[in-house]
């Protein structure tokens, strides 16, 4: 009898422990990492020049989405779209000066959702855009979005440094330069913003190591955003003689003027102003183009090192077996393609970004031997590392998909799809839950998988405010659809007072055949007869969404081209 009672007690304890383990597995921690202005210039995305060993290592143990697109290629609108899972036309945020809770609705953000489910929400660096700082402080204190520690803290040094004179020139004076490789020991506090962010994120991870309550930690890195204020030693990874200009450095002949972004933020930098480049199309001298590209790649490697520090800490604390890791960027950055620099466009180089999800026990085997999952890799001392990405998705996805996907992967219920009009819905998603892609291999090209991006303009021709117009100045909205075979963009009349787009007011169009024109340089929009198609569009009910209208138009245009061929 005693033996039977002891066996019963042991079974009860074992069952209790098993349930506790599964409960913890069912609610995974989340480490959400977002870079700034990072295009797919990474080794794991096929860039043979860039040294990004720590992100490549993460990719080798993650599911990697090769064709992920931002919904608007500028910081504040994109980050708000990601964190609410709503498109810019629903957040009504297209600039840096508006506030989406005022113009649209009181939407639940991703950290707010996790907090409502019992998670401790923490944030370091640039997660939301800093222009919303005062409002985010209010949200944090009131618990509207995350917790007080969930506020996206950006130190005074970070804010001051972005546009201040921090770069020593040849004259020995400080300048607000674009190219700004520095001796870190000579910087304020002997550090740089992303180093500070990593230090704080490491401290927060250590504070959670022995706590069974799940956490959601968002870490936003500023690089490779300009200015390229980075440790000078990273330039040595990219000898200037190994750098080439973009494969398509000229403005395409048939590019509509409304589509061109004149990269005014780059032009304002002291070292660029010295070049006396004509506005808006004047090219940057080739030698300076090479140096910009060199500094961008060096900034990527510097940011990769910070990601490596963060992931290795996750490992050391034995949190990598219980934490979902998401890595992405808010948008890309043009490096001279189409004669453009910076973001502010609908081209792939500005909208396509890295996106990967590491899910312990799902995208990689659990580490029972105690081996390190994410050992830190020093780009300066590494031998040639080769990582295999066995789990890749090639079909188009969008950054609005992150919120529902990471919620589900963490063990929560994913937000429900939004209705067609969702301004009154606090919690819903305009993206897709991509969790199904983790369960079965991709079956070739999915013609239904498309992504939508958009960008506002103040006029039909490049202006000083074309890259970042204030809401009141927006007169045209460029809507862009990306499929396997095409990028199709329409520039339509837009009313900033009513937030309404006029689908019949077409200012310009772009159509690129990606099989023969992957760089999107040969616009064939004018080769098509649009009169019949537009007549058909007028017969559609007004309730048909713009996205559906553009899908139908693209089907018509592509069928017409096939008939001609």
XYZ file of C-alpha atoms in Angstrom, residues 62-314:
253
model
C 14.647 30.143 -38.664
C 11.999 30.178 -41.307
C 13.065 32.866 -43.762
C 10.662 34.784 -45.979
C 12.557 35.791 -49.097
C 9.932 38.189 -50.440
C 8.601 40.254 -47.538
C 7.450 43.806 -48.263
C 6.802 46.921 -46.188
C 3.514 48.766 -46.641
C 5.187 52.195 -46.866
C 8.890 52.833 -47.215
C 9.376 55.381 -44.462
C 9.886 54.893 -40.732
C 6.818 56.103 -38.804
C 4.104 54.854 -41.194
C 5.779 51.471 -41.632
C 6.422 50.867 -37.924
C 2.877 51.878 -37.005
C 1.570 49.559 -39.711
C 3.689 46.662 -38.401
C 2.757 47.185 -34.752
C -0.994 47.589 -35.408
C -1.236 45.165 -38.367
C -3.129 47.857 -40.288
C -2.257 49.370 -43.643
C -1.368 53.075 -43.925
C -4.795 53.876 -45.385
C -6.293 52.476 -42.162
C -3.837 54.096 -39.741
C -4.002 57.256 -41.883
C -0.390 57.863 -41.002
C 1.734 58.828 -44.009
C 4.122 61.364 -42.457
C 6.022 62.074 -39.224
C 3.678 64.719 -37.798
C 0.308 62.978 -37.623
C -0.912 60.626 -34.907
C -2.894 57.577 -35.894
C -5.047 57.359 -32.742
C -6.372 60.840 -33.615
C -6.890 60.393 -37.349
C -8.082 56.802 -37.490
C -8.847 54.630 -34.445
C -7.736 53.441 -31.024
C -6.102 50.296 -32.363
C -4.483 47.672 -30.168
C -0.758 47.440 -30.793
C 1.290 44.259 -30.705
C 2.978 44.997 -27.323
C -0.378 46.112 -25.913
C -1.942 42.811 -26.997
C 0.814 40.773 -25.376
C 0.516 42.799 -22.187
C -3.231 42.122 -22.070
C -2.398 38.404 -22.105
C -0.139 38.635 -19.063
C 3.210 39.270 -20.756
C 5.727 41.733 -19.402
C 6.348 44.068 -22.341
C 9.735 45.736 -22.649
C 11.281 47.902 -25.338
C 14.696 49.326 -26.146
C 15.836 51.582 -28.960
C 13.817 52.573 -32.017
C 10.653 50.459 -32.183
C 7.910 53.031 -32.656
C 9.185 56.131 -34.441
C 10.720 58.636 -31.970
C 8.659 61.507 -33.394
C 5.795 60.068 -31.362
C 7.836 60.266 -28.181
C 5.566 62.412 -26.042
C 2.497 60.413 -26.976
C 4.243 57.121 -26.359
C 5.255 58.257 -22.889
C 1.616 58.993 -22.168
C 0.593 55.590 -23.534
C 3.267 53.845 -21.505
C 2.274 55.488 -18.245
C -1.435 54.813 -18.821
C -0.824 51.267 -19.974
C -2.349 51.930 -23.393
C 0.536 50.346 -25.272
C 2.815 48.119 -23.242
C 3.991 49.177 -19.801
C 6.193 51.966 -18.509
C 9.112 49.723 -19.351
C 7.327 49.058 -22.638
C 7.939 52.618 -23.810
C 10.361 52.690 -26.723
C 13.110 54.449 -24.812
C 15.506 56.492 -26.908
C 18.216 58.231 -24.942
C 18.861 61.922 -25.265
C 22.207 61.130 -26.883
C 20.496 59.101 -29.618
C 17.987 61.811 -30.412
C 20.582 64.554 -30.429
C 23.006 62.614 -32.587
C 20.710 61.898 -35.528
C 20.889 65.402 -37.017
C 23.663 67.010 -34.987
C 27.234 67.789 -35.946
C 28.955 64.664 -34.664
C 31.398 63.887 -37.495
C 34.922 65.276 -37.536
C 35.888 66.548 -40.973
C 39.253 67.060 -42.633
C 39.248 70.587 -41.207
C 39.108 69.163 -37.685
C 35.647 70.621 -37.089
C 32.415 68.743 -36.420
C 29.910 68.388 -39.257
C 26.508 66.815 -39.928
C 27.913 64.453 -42.530
C 26.413 61.450 -44.283
C 29.642 59.456 -44.015
C 30.643 59.424 -40.369
C 32.904 56.540 -39.361
C 34.229 57.386 -35.879
C 36.554 56.335 -33.107
C 34.003 55.158 -30.553
C 36.194 56.090 -27.597
C 35.939 59.728 -28.712
C 32.129 59.685 -28.809
C 29.877 60.984 -25.998
C 29.907 58.405 -23.234
C 32.436 56.337 -25.189
C 29.622 54.517 -26.958
C 27.132 54.637 -29.826
C 23.317 54.372 -29.781
C 23.021 50.759 -30.942
C 25.711 49.689 -28.486
C 23.708 51.378 -25.721
C 20.542 49.641 -26.871
C 22.258 46.251 -26.869
C 23.669 46.829 -23.391
C 20.205 47.700 -22.068
C 18.540 44.770 -23.875
C 21.131 42.382 -22.409
C 20.448 43.798 -18.943
C 16.705 43.268 -19.398
C 17.189 39.701 -20.595
C 19.297 38.920 -17.546
C 16.579 40.328 -15.313
C 14.093 37.862 -16.851
C 16.274 34.742 -16.779
C 14.845 33.318 -13.554
C 11.281 34.585 -13.998
C 8.648 32.144 -15.231
C 6.342 34.882 -16.487
C 6.633 35.313 -20.270
C 8.078 38.481 -21.720
C 7.818 40.405 -24.988
C 11.047 42.339 -25.592
C 11.263 44.639 -28.620
C 14.720 45.863 -29.620
C 15.095 48.471 -32.340
C 18.484 49.147 -33.906
C 19.121 52.494 -35.607
C 21.536 51.241 -38.209
C 21.976 51.187 -41.117
C 19.914 54.432 -41.017
C 21.835 57.578 -41.929
C 24.054 59.203 -40.859
C 26.513 56.346 -41.094
C 27.972 57.084 -37.655
C 29.592 53.721 -37.034
C 32.839 52.367 -35.558
C 35.516 53.173 -38.131
C 37.029 49.692 -38.037
C 34.013 48.241 -39.877
C 35.076 50.024 -43.056
C 38.054 47.666 -43.227
C 35.641 44.809 -43.968
C 34.850 46.494 -47.287
C 37.937 47.716 -49.155
C 36.838 50.466 -51.507
C 38.374 48.680 -54.496
C 35.912 45.814 -53.947
C 32.868 48.094 -54.029
C 30.917 48.633 -57.254
C 28.188 51.090 -58.191
C 24.590 49.921 -58.566
C 23.919 47.823 -61.686
C 21.355 50.416 -62.849
C 22.673 53.791 -61.642
C 20.732 55.945 -64.123
C 17.203 57.302 -63.855
C 15.039 55.099 -66.133
C 13.886 56.938 -69.245
C 10.220 56.044 -68.784
C 10.072 56.573 -65.028
C 7.197 58.987 -64.305
C 8.500 62.137 -62.561
C 6.002 61.569 -59.725
C 7.658 58.227 -58.969
C 11.140 59.674 -58.490
C 12.364 60.413 -54.971
C 14.974 63.213 -54.914
C 16.649 61.969 -51.669
C 16.553 65.358 -49.972
C 17.642 63.993 -46.573
C 20.884 62.780 -48.161
C 21.355 66.102 -49.987
C 21.115 68.051 -46.712
C 24.217 66.401 -45.259
C 27.242 68.694 -45.109
C 29.554 66.407 -47.081
C 26.949 65.895 -49.819
C 26.222 69.610 -50.110
C 29.880 70.174 -50.965
C 29.354 68.115 -54.127
C 27.017 70.777 -55.611
C 24.636 68.203 -57.112
C 21.822 69.650 -59.224
C 18.225 69.089 -58.093
C 16.438 66.780 -58.634
C 18.168 64.362 -61.018
C 21.829 65.320 -60.782
C 23.917 62.198 -60.139
C 26.301 61.766 -57.243
C 29.947 61.465 -58.423
C 30.980 57.843 -58.826
C 33.716 57.932 -56.172
C 31.251 59.240 -53.587
C 28.670 56.624 -54.640
C 31.231 53.938 -53.853
C 31.885 55.420 -50.436
C 28.156 55.572 -49.615
C 27.760 51.915 -50.500
C 30.874 51.025 -48.493
C 29.551 52.842 -45.419
C 26.102 51.273 -45.759
C 27.547 47.754 -45.843
C 29.817 48.572 -42.901
C 26.773 49.829 -40.976
C 25.017 46.527 -41.689
C 27.977 44.566 -40.271
C 28.084 46.812 -37.204
C 24.368 46.222 -36.596
C 24.864 42.475 -37.180
C 27.412 42.429 -34.345
C 24.814 43.900 -31.990
C 22.310 41.238 -33.028
C 25.005 38.645 -32.315
C 25.571 40.008 -28.807
C 21.850 39.901 -28.127
C 21.342 36.349 -29.383
C 24.395 34.970 -27.609
C 23.031 36.403 -24.348
C 19.728 34.660 -25.024
